[in-house]
mmCIF file of C-alpha atoms in Angstrom:
data_model
loop_
_atom_site.group_PDB
_atom_site.id
_atom_site.type_symbol
_atom_site.label_atom_id
_atom_site.label_comp_id
_atom_site.label_asym_id
_atom_site.label_seq_id
_atom_site.Cartn_x
_atom_site.Cartn_y
_atom_site.Cartn_z
ATOM 1 C CA MET S 1 -207.887 182.772 43.880
ATOM 2 C CA THR S 2 -208.979 180.067 45.413
ATOM 3 C CA THR S 3 -211.513 177.911 44.117
ATOM 4 C CA THR S 4 -213.525 175.345 45.761
ATOM 5 C CA SER S 5 -213.354 171.534 45.828
ATOM 6 C CA THR S 6 -217.174 169.792 45.160
ATOM 7 C CA PRO S 7 -217.849 166.489 44.186
ATOM 8 C CA GLY S 8 -217.996 166.138 40.834
ATOM 9 C CA PRO S 9 -221.246 164.169 38.140
ATOM 10 C CA SER S 10 -220.262 160.618 36.711
ATOM 11 C CA ARG S 11 -218.613 160.764 33.489
ATOM 12 C CA ARG S 12 -222.064 159.823 32.067
ATOM 13 C CA GLU S 13 -224.569 162.110 34.062
ATOM 14 C CA ASP S 14 -222.256 165.327 33.796
ATOM 15 C CA ALA S 15 -224.280 166.731 30.898
ATOM 16 C CA ASN S 16 -226.744 169.260 30.982
ATOM 17 C CA GLU S 17 -229.080 166.231 30.082
ATOM 18 C CA PRO S 18 -228.287 162.222 30.199
ATOM 19 C CA VAL S 19 -226.674 161.164 27.588
ATOM 20 C CA LYS S 20 -229.637 160.145 24.968
ATOM 21 C CA SER S 21 -229.657 156.640 22.773
ATOM 22 C CA ARG S 22 -230.224 156.961 19.391
ATOM 23 C CA GLU S 23 -233.229 155.145 19.448
ATOM 24 C CA ASP S 24 -234.379 158.182 21.662
ATOM 25 C CA VAL S 25 -232.909 160.238 19.037
ATOM 26 C CA GLN S 26 -234.637 159.076 16.557
ATOM 27 C CA GLN S 27 -238.315 158.275 17.845
ATOM 28 C CA HIS S 28 -238.957 161.993 19.477
ATOM 29 C CA PRO S 29 -241.774 163.116 17.942
ATOM 30 C CA PRO S 30 -240.052 166.167 14.892
ATOM 31 C CA ALA S 31 -241.233 169.870 15.385
ATOM 32 C CA THR S 32 -241.595 171.757 12.375
ATOM 33 C CA GLY S 33 -238.432 173.981 12.031
ATOM 34 C CA PRO S 34 -238.874 177.082 10.227
ATOM 35 C CA GLY S 35 -238.626 177.630 6.529
ATOM 36 C CA HIS S 36 -240.950 174.697 5.392
ATOM 37 C CA GLY S 37 -243.872 175.640 3.453
ATOM 38 C CA THR S 38 -241.163 178.635 1.670
ATOM 39 C CA GLY S 39 -240.710 176.775 -1.666
ATOM 40 C CA GLN S 40 -237.173 176.214 -0.617
ATOM 41 C CA PRO S 41 -236.086 172.840 0.294
ATOM 42 C CA VAL S 42 -234.416 172.927 3.729
ATOM 43 C CA ARG S 43 -231.014 171.585 3.829
ATOM 44 C CA TYR S 44 -229.340 169.618 6.510
ATOM 45 C CA PHE S 45 -225.468 169.671 8.001
ATOM 46 C CA ARG S 46 -223.677 168.473 10.460
ATOM 47 C CA ASN S 47 -223.615 171.052 13.337
ATOM 48 C CA PRO S 48 -219.623 171.777 13.172
ATOM 49 C CA ASP S 49 -219.539 172.460 16.723
ATOM 50 C CA VAL S 50 -220.184 168.351 17.522
ATOM 51 C CA LEU S 51 -217.841 166.407 18.462
ATOM 52 C CA LEU S 52 -217.053 162.710 18.768
ATOM 53 C CA GLU S 53 -215.769 161.039 21.357
ATOM 54 C CA TRP S 54 -215.452 157.811 22.911
ATOM 55 C CA GLN S 55 -216.906 157.442 26.780
ATOM 56 C CA ASP S 56 -216.272 154.022 29.307
ATOM 57 C CA GLY S 57 -220.164 151.885 29.773
ATOM 58 C CA ALA S 58 -221.044 154.530 26.820
ATOM 59 C CA GLY S 59 -218.885 153.819 23.846
ATOM 60 C CA PRO S 60 -219.451 156.575 21.006
ATOM 61 C CA VAL S 61 -220.830 159.614 22.429
ATOM 62 C CA LEU S 62 -221.726 163.136 20.525
ATOM 63 C CA ILE S 63 -221.470 166.060 22.165
ATOM 64 C CA ASP S 64 -223.126 169.619 21.599
ATOM 65 C CA CYS S 65 -220.558 171.798 22.751
ATOM 66 C CA ARG S 66 -222.305 174.886 22.753
ATOM 67 C CA ARG S 67 -224.902 173.544 24.753
ATOM 68 C CA TRP S 68 -223.098 170.647 26.515
ATOM 69 C CA ARG S 69 -225.377 167.828 25.702
ATOM 70 C CA LYS S 70 -224.470 164.494 24.752
ATOM 71 C CA PHE S 71 -225.975 161.828 22.976
ATOM 72 C CA ALA S 72 -224.843 157.773 22.333
ATOM 73 C CA ALA S 73 -224.736 157.067 18.674
ATOM 74 C CA GLY S 74 -224.604 153.754 17.006
ATOM 75 C CA PRO S 75 -222.674 152.962 13.939
ATOM 76 C CA ARG S 76 -226.031 154.054 11.936
ATOM 77 C CA LEU S 77 -226.347 157.430 13.225
ATOM 78 C CA LEU S 78 -222.749 158.232 12.909
ATOM 79 C CA ASP S 79 -223.080 156.756 8.751
ATOM 80 C CA LEU S 80 -225.640 159.480 8.590
ATOM 81 C CA LEU S 81 -223.857 162.388 10.373
ATOM 82 C CA ASN S 82 -220.798 161.219 7.989
ATOM 83 C CA VAL S 83 -222.740 161.736 5.184
ATOM 84 C CA LEU S 84 -223.944 165.366 5.809
ATOM 85 C CA ASP S 85 -220.444 167.122 5.801
ATOM 86 C CA ARG S 86 -222.292 169.297 3.624
ATOM 87 C CA PRO S 87 -225.389 170.820 2.495
ATOM 88 C CA LEU S 88 -228.063 168.243 1.595
ATOM 89 C CA THR S 89 -231.911 167.712 0.998
ATOM 90 C CA ALA S 90 -234.053 164.820 2.782
ATOM 91 C CA PRO S 91 -234.059 162.973 -0.409
ATOM 92 C CA GLU S 92 -230.375 163.614 -0.844
ATOM 93 C CA ALA S 93 -229.635 162.360 2.389
ATOM 94 C CA HIS S 94 -231.363 159.382 2.047
ATOM 95 C CA THR S 95 -229.908 158.378 -1.173
ATOM 96 C CA LYS S 96 -226.128 159.110 0.513
ATOM 97 C CA TRP S 97 -227.159 157.245 3.719
ATOM 98 C CA ASN S 98 -228.639 154.165 1.660
ATOM 99 C CA GLY S 99 -225.447 153.703 -0.789
ATOM 100 C CA THR S 100 -227.307 154.409 -3.474
ATOM 101 C CA ASP S 101 -224.727 156.750 -5.039
ATOM 102 C CA GLY S 102 -221.560 154.932 -5.416
ATOM 103 C CA HIS S 103 -220.388 153.534 -1.863
ATOM 104 C CA ALA S 104 -222.632 151.940 0.422
ATOM 105 C CA ALA S 105 -223.554 152.694 3.934
ATOM 106 C CA GLU S 106 -222.143 150.334 6.302
ATOM 107 C CA GLY S 107 -224.990 148.655 7.668
ATOM 108 C CA GLU S 108 -225.591 147.121 11.503
ATOM 109 C CA SER S 109 -226.588 143.412 10.477
ATOM 110 C CA GLY S 110 -224.422 143.337 7.434
ATOM 111 C CA GLY S 111 -225.723 142.836 3.748
ATOM 112 C CA GLY S 112 -227.990 144.823 2.564
ATOM 113 C CA HIS S 113 -230.772 145.123 4.850
ATOM 114 C CA ASP S 114 -231.886 148.504 5.908
ATOM 115 C CA ASP S 115 -232.893 149.011 9.935
ATOM 116 C CA ARG S 116 -234.330 152.771 9.169
ATOM 117 C CA ARG S 117 -237.385 150.765 7.805
ATOM 118 C CA GLU S 118 -239.576 151.080 10.735
ATOM 119 C CA GLY S 119 -243.637 150.009 10.925
ATOM 120 C CA GLY S 120 -243.524 148.502 7.343
ATOM 121 C CA GLU S 121 -242.247 151.398 5.964
ATOM 122 C CA GLY S 122 -240.682 150.891 2.742
ATOM 123 C CA HIS S 123 -236.939 151.721 1.085
ATOM 124 C CA ASP S 124 -236.645 154.462 -1.851
ATOM 125 C CA ASP S 125 -233.600 152.921 -4.207
ATOM 126 C CA ASN S 126 -234.106 155.944 -5.971
ATOM 127 C CA GLY S 127 -233.812 158.630 -2.857
ATOM 128 C CA ASP S 128 -236.125 161.113 -5.394
ATOM 129 C CA GLY S 129 -239.249 159.796 -3.061
ATOM 130 C CA ARG S 130 -241.331 158.670 -5.889
ATOM 131 C CA GLY S 131 -243.527 156.288 -5.116
ATOM 132 C CA ASP S 132 -245.577 154.966 -1.576
ATOM 133 C CA ALA S 133 -243.095 153.449 -0.084
ATOM 134 C CA GLY S 134 -239.981 155.857 -1.615
ATOM 135 C CA GLY S 135 -242.100 158.265 -0.143
ATOM 136 C CA ALA S 136 -242.932 156.824 3.213
ATOM 137 C CA ALA S 137 -238.996 156.057 3.204
ATOM 138 C CA VAL S 138 -237.868 159.535 2.917
ATOM 139 C CA ALA S 139 -240.683 161.117 4.657
ATOM 140 C CA ALA S 140 -238.971 158.855 7.628
ATOM 141 C CA THR S 141 -235.544 160.236 7.094
ATOM 142 C CA ARG S 142 -237.089 163.441 6.774
ATOM 143 C CA ARG S 143 -238.301 163.301 10.094
ATOM 144 C CA MET S 144 -235.135 161.854 11.579
ATOM 145 C CA LEU S 145 -233.452 164.629 10.551
ATOM 146 C CA GLU S 146 -235.693 167.035 11.868
ATOM 147 C CA ARG S 147 -235.080 165.882 14.956
ATOM 148 C CA LEU S 148 -231.685 165.774 14.963
ATOM 149 C CA ALA S 149 -231.798 169.608 14.424
ATOM 150 C CA ASP S 150 -233.878 169.832 17.100
ATOM 151 C CA VAL S 151 -231.098 168.558 19.644
ATOM 152 C CA GLY S 152 -228.835 170.314 18.046
ATOM 153 C CA LEU S 153 -226.711 167.535 16.233
ATOM 154 C CA LEU S 154 -227.370 169.001 12.824
ATOM 155 C CA ARG S 155 -227.849 172.735 11.118
ATOM 156 C CA THR S 156 -230.269 173.230 8.595
ATOM 157 C CA SER S 157 -230.610 176.317 5.996
ATOM 158 C CA SER S 158 -233.723 177.211 7.203
ATOM 159 C CA ARG S 159 -232.944 178.015 10.843
ATOM 160 C CA ALA S 160 -230.702 181.283 11.380
ATOM 161 C CA ALA S 161 -227.082 180.078 11.777
ATOM 162 C CA PRO S 162 -225.581 180.930 16.056
ATOM 163 C CA PRO S 163 -223.666 184.359 16.353
ATOM 164 C CA PRO S 164 -219.988 183.643 15.468
ATOM 165 C CA LEU S 165 -217.623 183.432 18.854
ATOM 166 C CA GLY S 166 -214.576 182.984 17.287
ATOM 167 C CA LEU S 167 -213.921 179.655 19.362
ATOM 168 C CA THR S 168 -213.058 175.936 17.623
ATOM 169 C CA PRO S 169 -215.301 172.826 18.749
ATOM 170 C CA TYR S 170 -212.530 172.215 20.696
ATOM 171 C CA ASP S 171 -212.279 175.632 22.575
ATOM 172 C CA LEU S 172 -215.872 175.062 23.142
ATOM 173 C CA ALA S 173 -215.544 172.148 24.205
ATOM 174 C CA ALA S 174 -213.122 172.725 26.903
ATOM 175 C CA HIS S 175 -215.355 175.280 28.795
ATOM 176 C CA ALA S 176 -218.613 174.152 28.856
ATOM 177 C CA ARG S 177 -216.448 170.957 30.616
ATOM 178 C CA ALA S 178 -214.646 173.285 33.265
ATOM 179 C CA GLY S 179 -218.107 174.441 33.699
ATOM 180 C CA GLN S 180 -219.234 171.050 34.984
ATOM 181 C CA GLY S 181 -217.032 170.877 38.297
ATOM 182 C CA THR S 182 -214.779 168.594 39.329
ATOM 183 C CA ALA S 183 -215.038 164.694 38.068
ATOM 184 C CA ASP S 184 -215.429 161.858 40.365
ATOM 185 C CA GLY S 185 -211.966 160.259 42.152
ATOM 186 C CA THR S 186 -209.950 163.699 42.406
ATOM 187 C CA GLY S 187 -207.428 164.047 45.242
ATOM 188 C CA ARG S 188 -206.975 160.285 45.248
ATOM 189 C CA GLY S 189 -203.239 159.593 45.891
ATOM 190 C CA PRO S 190 -200.846 161.327 47.514
ATOM 191 C CA ALA S 191 -200.852 164.742 45.915
ATOM 192 C CA PRO S 192 -197.601 165.430 43.453
ATOM 193 C CA SER S 193 -194.885 167.341 44.907
ATOM 194 C CA ALA S 194 -195.139 171.209 45.063
ATOM 195 C CA ARG S 195 -191.265 171.027 43.968
ATOM 196 C CA LEU S 196 -189.898 169.962 41.229
ATOM 197 C CA ARG S 197 -186.484 169.213 40.782
ATOM 198 C CA HIS S 198 -184.478 168.590 37.485
ATOM 199 C CA PRO S 199 -181.987 165.705 38.755
ATOM 200 C CA GLY S 200 -178.355 166.482 36.921
ATOM 201 C CA SER S 201 -178.798 170.081 36.484
ATOM 202 C CA GLY S 202 -175.770 172.022 36.382
ATOM 203 C CA ASP S 203 -174.486 175.055 38.676
ATOM 204 C CA SER S 204 -176.981 176.424 40.649
ATOM 205 C CA VAL S 205 -176.782 180.541 41.152
ATOM 206 C CA VAL S 206 -178.652 181.146 44.428
ATOM 207 C CA LEU S 207 -180.023 185.294 43.741
ATOM 208 C CA ALA S 208 -180.341 188.027 46.315
ATOM 209 C CA ALA S 209 -182.934 188.900 48.388
ATOM 210 C CA GLU S 210 -185.661 191.019 46.804
ATOM 211 C CA ASP S 211 -186.355 193.457 48.847
ATOM 212 C CA ARG S 212 -183.155 195.703 48.616
ATOM 213 C CA LEU S 213 -184.454 197.227 45.496
ATOM 214 C CA PRO S 214 -186.871 200.114 45.552
ATOM 215 C CA SER S 215 -190.841 199.691 44.804
ATOM 216 C CA GLY S 216 -193.206 202.379 43.721
ATOM 217 C CA SER S 217 -196.963 202.429 44.426
ATOM 218 C CA LEU S 218 -199.169 199.882 42.977
ATOM 219 C CA ARG S 219 -201.041 203.154 41.612
ATOM 220 C CA ASP S 220 -198.065 203.908 39.680
ATOM 221 C CA VAL S 221 -197.244 200.976 38.490
ATOM 222 C CA LEU S 222 -200.637 199.996 37.251
ATOM 223 C CA ASP S 223 -200.494 203.010 35.372
ATOM 224 C CA ARG S 224 -197.315 203.149 34.145
ATOM 225 C CA ARG S 225 -197.212 198.785 32.725
ATOM 226 C CA ARG S 226 -197.192 198.533 28.726
ATOM 227 C CA SER S 227 -196.224 195.656 26.469
ATOM 228 C CA LEU S 228 -192.587 196.958 25.754
ATOM 229 C CA ARG S 229 -190.490 195.487 22.582
ATOM 230 C CA GLY S 230 -187.700 197.866 22.424
ATOM 231 C CA TYR S 231 -184.714 196.469 24.172
ATOM 232 C CA ALA S 232 -181.683 197.998 25.134
ATOM 233 C CA PRO S 233 -178.629 196.113 23.502
ATOM 234 C CA SER S 234 -176.603 195.802 27.520
ATOM 235 C CA PRO S 235 -176.903 192.581 28.965
ATOM 236 C CA LEU S 236 -179.880 192.606 31.651
ATOM 237 C CA PRO S 237 -178.647 192.637 35.288
ATOM 238 C CA LEU S 238 -178.691 189.350 37.552
ATOM 239 C CA GLY S 239 -179.708 191.438 40.307
ATOM 240 C CA LEU S 240 -182.906 192.694 38.631
ATOM 241 C CA LEU S 241 -183.934 189.456 37.380
ATOM 242 C CA GLY S 242 -183.491 187.359 40.657
ATOM 243 C CA ALA S 243 -185.692 190.257 41.955
ATOM 244 C CA LEU S 244 -188.225 189.776 39.235
ATOM 245 C CA LEU S 245 -188.246 185.861 40.196
ATOM 246 C CA GLY S 246 -188.563 187.175 43.969
ATOM 247 C CA ARG S 247 -191.106 189.320 43.987
ATOM 248 C CA SER S 248 -193.843 187.485 41.755
ATOM 249 C CA ALA S 249 -193.152 183.807 42.282
ATOM 250 C CA ARG S 250 -191.324 183.270 45.079
ATOM 251 C CA VAL S 251 -192.383 180.696 47.687
ATOM 252 C CA ARG S 252 -193.674 182.376 50.949
ATOM 253 C CA GLY S 253 -194.921 179.781 53.095
ATOM 254 C CA ARG S 254 -196.855 176.192 53.041
ATOM 255 C CA LEU S 255 -200.107 175.862 53.271
ATOM 256 C CA GLY S 256 -202.007 173.189 55.566
ATOM 257 C CA PRO S 257 -202.344 170.096 55.744
ATOM 258 C CA ALA S 258 -198.999 169.326 54.870
ATOM 259 C CA GLU S 259 -199.936 165.998 52.697
ATOM 260 C CA TYR S 260 -201.769 168.605 50.087
ATOM 261 C CA GLU S 261 -198.659 170.172 49.300
ATOM 262 C CA GLN S 262 -200.433 173.726 48.971
ATOM 263 C CA THR S 263 -198.435 176.843 48.932
ATOM 264 C CA GLN S 264 -198.412 180.413 49.304
ATOM 265 C CA ARG S 265 -196.797 182.767 46.286
ATOM 266 C CA PRO S 266 -196.846 186.576 45.204
ATOM 267 C CA SER S 267 -199.750 185.275 42.450
ATOM 268 C CA PRO S 268 -203.053 183.752 42.800
ATOM 269 C CA SER S 269 -203.575 180.221 41.989
ATOM 270 C CA GLY S 270 -206.520 177.708 41.947
ATOM 271 C CA GLY S 271 -206.672 175.830 45.317
ATOM 272 C CA GLY S 272 -202.850 177.183 46.511
ATOM 273 C CA ARG S 273 -201.624 174.462 43.822
ATOM 274 C CA HIS S 274 -199.006 177.047 41.762
ATOM 275 C CA SER S 275 -198.207 174.314 39.044
ATOM 276 C CA ILE S 276 -196.970 176.338 36.936
ATOM 277 C CA GLU S 277 -192.695 176.587 36.584
ATOM 278 C CA LEU S 278 -190.220 179.201 35.665
ATOM 279 C CA TYR S 279 -187.624 178.292 33.014
ATOM 280 C CA VAL S 280 -184.942 181.466 32.294
ATOM 281 C CA LEU S 281 -183.839 180.993 29.101
ATOM 282 C CA ALA S 282 -180.342 183.640 29.467
ATOM 283 C CA ARG S 283 -179.124 184.830 26.531
ATOM 284 C CA ASP S 284 -177.540 188.376 27.872
ATOM 285 C CA VAL S 285 -177.570 188.340 31.488
ATOM 286 C CA GLU S 286 -174.655 190.356 33.455
ATOM 287 C CA GLY S 287 -173.210 187.700 35.942
ATOM 288 C CA LEU S 288 -174.883 184.548 34.380
ATOM 289 C CA VAL S 289 -173.911 181.887 32.146
ATOM 290 C CA ARG S 290 -175.625 181.692 29.052
ATOM 291 C CA GLY S 291 -178.143 178.676 28.871
ATOM 292 C CA ALA S 292 -181.526 177.154 29.925
ATOM 293 C CA TYR S 293 -182.103 177.771 33.874
ATOM 294 C CA HIS S 294 -185.008 176.332 36.044
ATOM 295 C CA TYR S 295 -185.864 178.942 38.713
ATOM 296 C CA ASP S 296 -186.163 177.453 41.838
ATOM 297 C CA PRO S 297 -188.934 179.430 44.195
ATOM 298 C CA PHE S 298 -187.768 177.235 47.134
ATOM 299 C CA GLU S 299 -184.624 177.966 47.076
ATOM 300 C CA HIS S 300 -184.653 181.217 45.340
ATOM 301 C CA ALA S 301 -181.775 179.849 43.056
ATOM 302 C CA LEU S 302 -181.632 179.135 39.206
ATOM 303 C CA HIS S 303 -180.765 175.496 38.273
ATOM 304 C CA ARG S 304 -178.607 175.486 34.903
ATOM 305 C CA LEU S 305 -180.148 172.669 32.781
ATOM 306 C CA ALA S 306 -178.482 173.033 29.398
ATOM 307 C CA PRO S 307 -176.027 175.545 27.972
ATOM 308 C CA TRP S 308 -176.662 178.171 25.435
ATOM 309 C CA ASP S 309 -177.021 176.044 22.311
ATOM 310 C CA GLU S 310 -179.152 175.792 18.623
ATOM 311 C CA GLU S 311 -181.726 174.182 20.721
ATOM 312 C CA VAL S 312 -182.564 176.640 23.377
ATOM 313 C CA ALA S 313 -182.323 179.471 20.906
ATOM 314 C CA GLU S 314 -184.828 178.372 18.779
ATOM 315 C CA VAL S 315 -186.595 177.849 21.737
ATOM 316 C CA LEU S 316 -186.461 181.127 22.078
ATOM 317 C CA ARG S 317 -187.169 182.399 18.684
ATOM 318 C CA GLN S 318 -190.102 180.235 18.525
ATOM 319 C CA ALA S 319 -192.115 181.393 21.861
ATOM 320 C CA VAL S 320 -190.692 184.495 22.179
ATOM 321 C CA THR S 321 -188.959 186.070 19.315
ATOM 322 C CA LEU S 322 -191.649 185.332 16.628
ATOM 323 C CA PRO S 323 -194.961 185.634 18.347
ATOM 324 C CA ALA S 324 -193.632 189.413 19.958
ATOM 325 C CA TYR S 325 -192.989 190.449 16.577
ATOM 326 C CA LEU S 326 -189.037 191.490 17.873
ATOM 327 C CA ASP S 327 -186.411 191.618 15.118
ATOM 328 C CA GLU S 328 -183.755 190.371 17.472
ATOM 329 C CA PRO S 329 -184.209 187.864 20.109
ATOM 330 C CA PRO S 330 -184.398 189.928 23.325
ATOM 331 C CA PRO S 331 -182.117 189.352 26.763
ATOM 332 C CA VAL S 332 -183.778 186.772 28.164
ATOM 333 C CA GLY S 333 -186.776 184.824 27.768
ATOM 334 C CA ILE S 334 -189.300 183.247 30.497
ATOM 335 C CA TYR S 335 -190.801 179.643 29.422
ATOM 336 C CA LEU S 336 -193.696 178.850 31.263
ATOM 337 C CA ALA S 337 -194.704 175.204 31.927
ATOM 338 C CA SER S 338 -197.535 173.963 34.293
ATOM 339 C CA HIS S 339 -196.741 170.659 35.849
ATOM 340 C CA ALA S 340 -200.601 170.146 35.705
ATOM 341 C CA ALA S 341 -201.202 166.939 37.598
ATOM 342 C CA ARG S 342 -200.815 169.088 40.572
ATOM 343 C CA THR S 343 -204.309 171.044 39.431
ATOM 344 C CA GLY S 344 -205.429 168.197 37.980
ATOM 345 C CA TRP S 345 -204.859 166.001 41.212
ATOM 346 C CA LYS S 346 -207.577 168.112 42.899
ATOM 347 C CA TYR S 347 -209.667 169.610 40.262
ATOM 348 C CA GLU S 348 -209.708 167.261 37.386
ATOM 349 C CA GLY S 349 -212.034 168.222 34.887
ATOM 350 C CA LEU S 350 -211.773 172.025 35.290
ATOM 351 C CA ALA S 351 -207.983 171.623 35.792
ATOM 352 C CA LEU S 352 -207.188 172.919 32.431
ATOM 353 C CA SER S 353 -209.571 176.093 32.947
ATOM 354 C CA LEU S 354 -207.755 176.720 36.045
ATOM 355 C CA VAL S 355 -203.912 176.429 35.021
ATOM 356 C CA TYR S 356 -205.000 178.801 31.865
ATOM 357 C CA ARG S 357 -205.857 181.457 35.100
ATOM 358 C CA ASP S 358 -203.123 180.626 36.552
ATOM 359 C CA ALA S 359 -201.081 181.348 33.807
ATOM 360 C CA GLY S 360 -202.234 184.356 33.078
ATOM 361 C CA CYS S 361 -202.267 185.600 36.832
ATOM 362 C CA LEU S 362 -198.550 185.172 37.044
ATOM 363 C CA LEU S 363 -197.556 186.665 33.832
ATOM 364 C CA GLN S 364 -199.694 189.683 35.206
ATOM 365 C CA THR S 365 -197.946 189.043 37.756
ATOM 366 C CA LEU S 366 -194.370 189.172 36.305
ATOM 367 C CA CYS S 367 -195.533 192.212 33.751
ATOM 368 C CA LEU S 368 -196.351 194.366 37.065
ATOM 369 C CA THR S 369 -193.008 193.438 38.675
ATOM 370 C CA ALA S 370 -190.955 194.306 35.856
ATOM 371 C CA THR S 371 -192.624 197.810 35.187
ATOM 372 C CA ASP S 372 -191.763 198.176 38.685
ATOM 373 C CA LEU S 373 -188.263 197.408 38.750
ATOM 374 C CA GLY S 374 -187.619 199.456 35.435
ATOM 375 C CA LEU S 375 -188.148 196.649 32.763
ATOM 376 C CA ALA S 376 -189.049 195.714 29.714
ATOM 377 C CA ALA S 377 -191.213 193.353 29.638
ATOM 378 C CA CYS S 378 -193.825 191.728 26.448
ATOM 379 C CA PRO S 379 -196.001 188.213 27.300
ATOM 380 C CA THR S 380 -196.574 186.020 25.197
ATOM 381 C CA GLY S 381 -199.249 183.212 24.285
ATOM 382 C CA THR S 382 -197.990 181.249 21.568
ATOM 383 C CA MET S 383 -197.040 177.658 22.428
ATOM 384 C CA ARG S 384 -194.626 177.305 18.762
ATOM 385 C CA PRO S 385 -192.366 174.789 19.648
ATOM 386 C CA THR S 386 -193.888 171.111 18.129
ATOM 387 C CA GLY S 387 -190.728 168.969 18.883
ATOM 388 C CA PRO S 388 -189.097 167.415 22.472
ATOM 389 C CA VAL S 389 -187.875 170.676 24.481
ATOM 390 C CA LYS S 390 -184.934 168.890 26.125
ATOM 391 C CA PHE S 391 -184.085 170.864 29.021
ATOM 392 C CA LEU S 392 -187.422 170.166 30.431
ATOM 393 C CA ALA S 393 -186.357 166.370 30.497
ATOM 394 C CA PRO S 394 -186.719 163.779 32.282
ATOM 395 C CA HIS S 395 -190.388 165.952 33.210
ATOM 396 C CA GLN S 396 -190.978 166.666 29.496
ATOM 397 C CA GLU S 397 -194.091 164.650 29.382
ATOM 398 C CA LEU S 398 -195.563 166.146 32.693
ATOM 399 C CA LEU S 399 -195.335 169.709 31.609
ATOM 400 C CA LEU S 400 -197.870 171.440 29.396
ATOM 401 C CA HIS S 401 -196.564 174.715 27.639
ATOM 402 C CA VAL S 402 -198.796 178.155 28.740
ATOM 403 C CA GLY S 403 -196.916 181.162 28.278
ATOM 404 C CA ASN S 404 -193.917 183.206 27.747
ATOM 405 C CA LEU S 405 -192.289 186.924 28.796
ATOM 406 C CA ALA S 406 -189.935 188.647 27.073
ATOM 407 C CA LEU S 407 -187.776 190.788 29.270
ATOM 408 C CA GLY S 408 -184.539 193.095 28.965
ATOM 409 C CA LEU S 409 -183.810 196.559 29.869
ATOM 410 C CA PRO S 410 -185.707 199.147 28.074
ATOM 411 C CA ARG S 411 -184.458 200.809 25.072
ATOM 412 C CA PRO S 412 -184.537 204.357 25.406
ATOM 413 C CA ASP S 413 -185.807 205.427 22.258
ATOM 414 C CA ALA S 414 -188.457 202.913 22.414
ATOM 415 C CA ALA S 415 -190.544 204.715 24.198
ATOM 416 C CA PRO S 416 -194.760 202.779 24.561
ATOM 417 C CA THR S 417 -196.890 204.712 22.359
ATOM 418 C CA PRO S 418 -199.467 206.585 24.448
ATOM 419 C CA PRO S 419 -202.853 205.037 24.480
ATOM 420 C CA GLN S 420 -205.316 207.293 22.437
ATOM 421 C CA PRO S 421 -207.830 209.642 24.621
ATOM 422 C CA LEU S 422 -211.258 207.764 25.337
ATOM 423 C CA VAL S 423 -213.990 210.263 23.396
#
């Protein structure tokens, strides 16, 4: 999976539309939305897909994550959105925005000045639209609410909600941002090394060449691949573990230019960056001392980082055993962690998207290789451990946990359930 690096837009111009000022949002001619004239009051509420972030040179910025539109937001607009955390009619929103329900709205000018009154419009102390001045003020608020709904910052009870995607606003934001391409300034400075070393690691085990074991046809492997959760009680042979790692992740060579730190490996990676590091949680491997190991894809070796202890056992439980719904921990857990700076150096702005794709490609490669070797494997995507993982030191802050794999010999009586035939 090779991604071409192209110059990205600036931080203020990488939206579908330029960042808008609060005045532009307020003064845009309002559109009449469906539901008006039906006798039912229209209620307005904050769009849950809108996030607030701080941008250099733009201050607070509101982002519609579904449509990736950006709007600069002054304090008054933020205060209005704050009161719309539940559906309100225009008079109700006007009243709460003016602070007449018991909490004063934070003004930009201090005191009791209301800068929402434009063109001589009066202030509605009751918030019910009574009186000429009060009605004009509520009408002005209603026009602003309708405009905010038109541009996507608000939703209304009178308009059909977009279909659910099962994604959080943060998911939508990451997806939308990745679609904008790389940010400015990528590729500056030296590229992070393609090889990660853990200083002070313990014993190293050089693995045997993986080409000594036979291999089946790709068609047969694809047909037989299943996620298997039944593991034999016998230990996993070290030779099979080495073959799995070598066939799936071993570095075959470097790709030029040398200063780009790109490598060629069995699993594809965006731009040849290969940010994913493999950590082996060896609970029961024949010929290998129990503990946590780092796989060195350059030397095809395992470097011992920690003995088997309660912390390593807990990482295996949280990352593999629980999310895979296993009654017992597997003989081996493989912990995938991304040295994300490798990908971010070249693809900042869409690096996270590429890291996730790289992890998926590597997990599939591991699963297919395990099937070919007659092993039982089950990938999981849960990243449960929230505290520091000591065996990752001193690179804890550099590494992003992105996936896991349960591994062992298959239990003879745990054959996978055959799929139902297509009708």
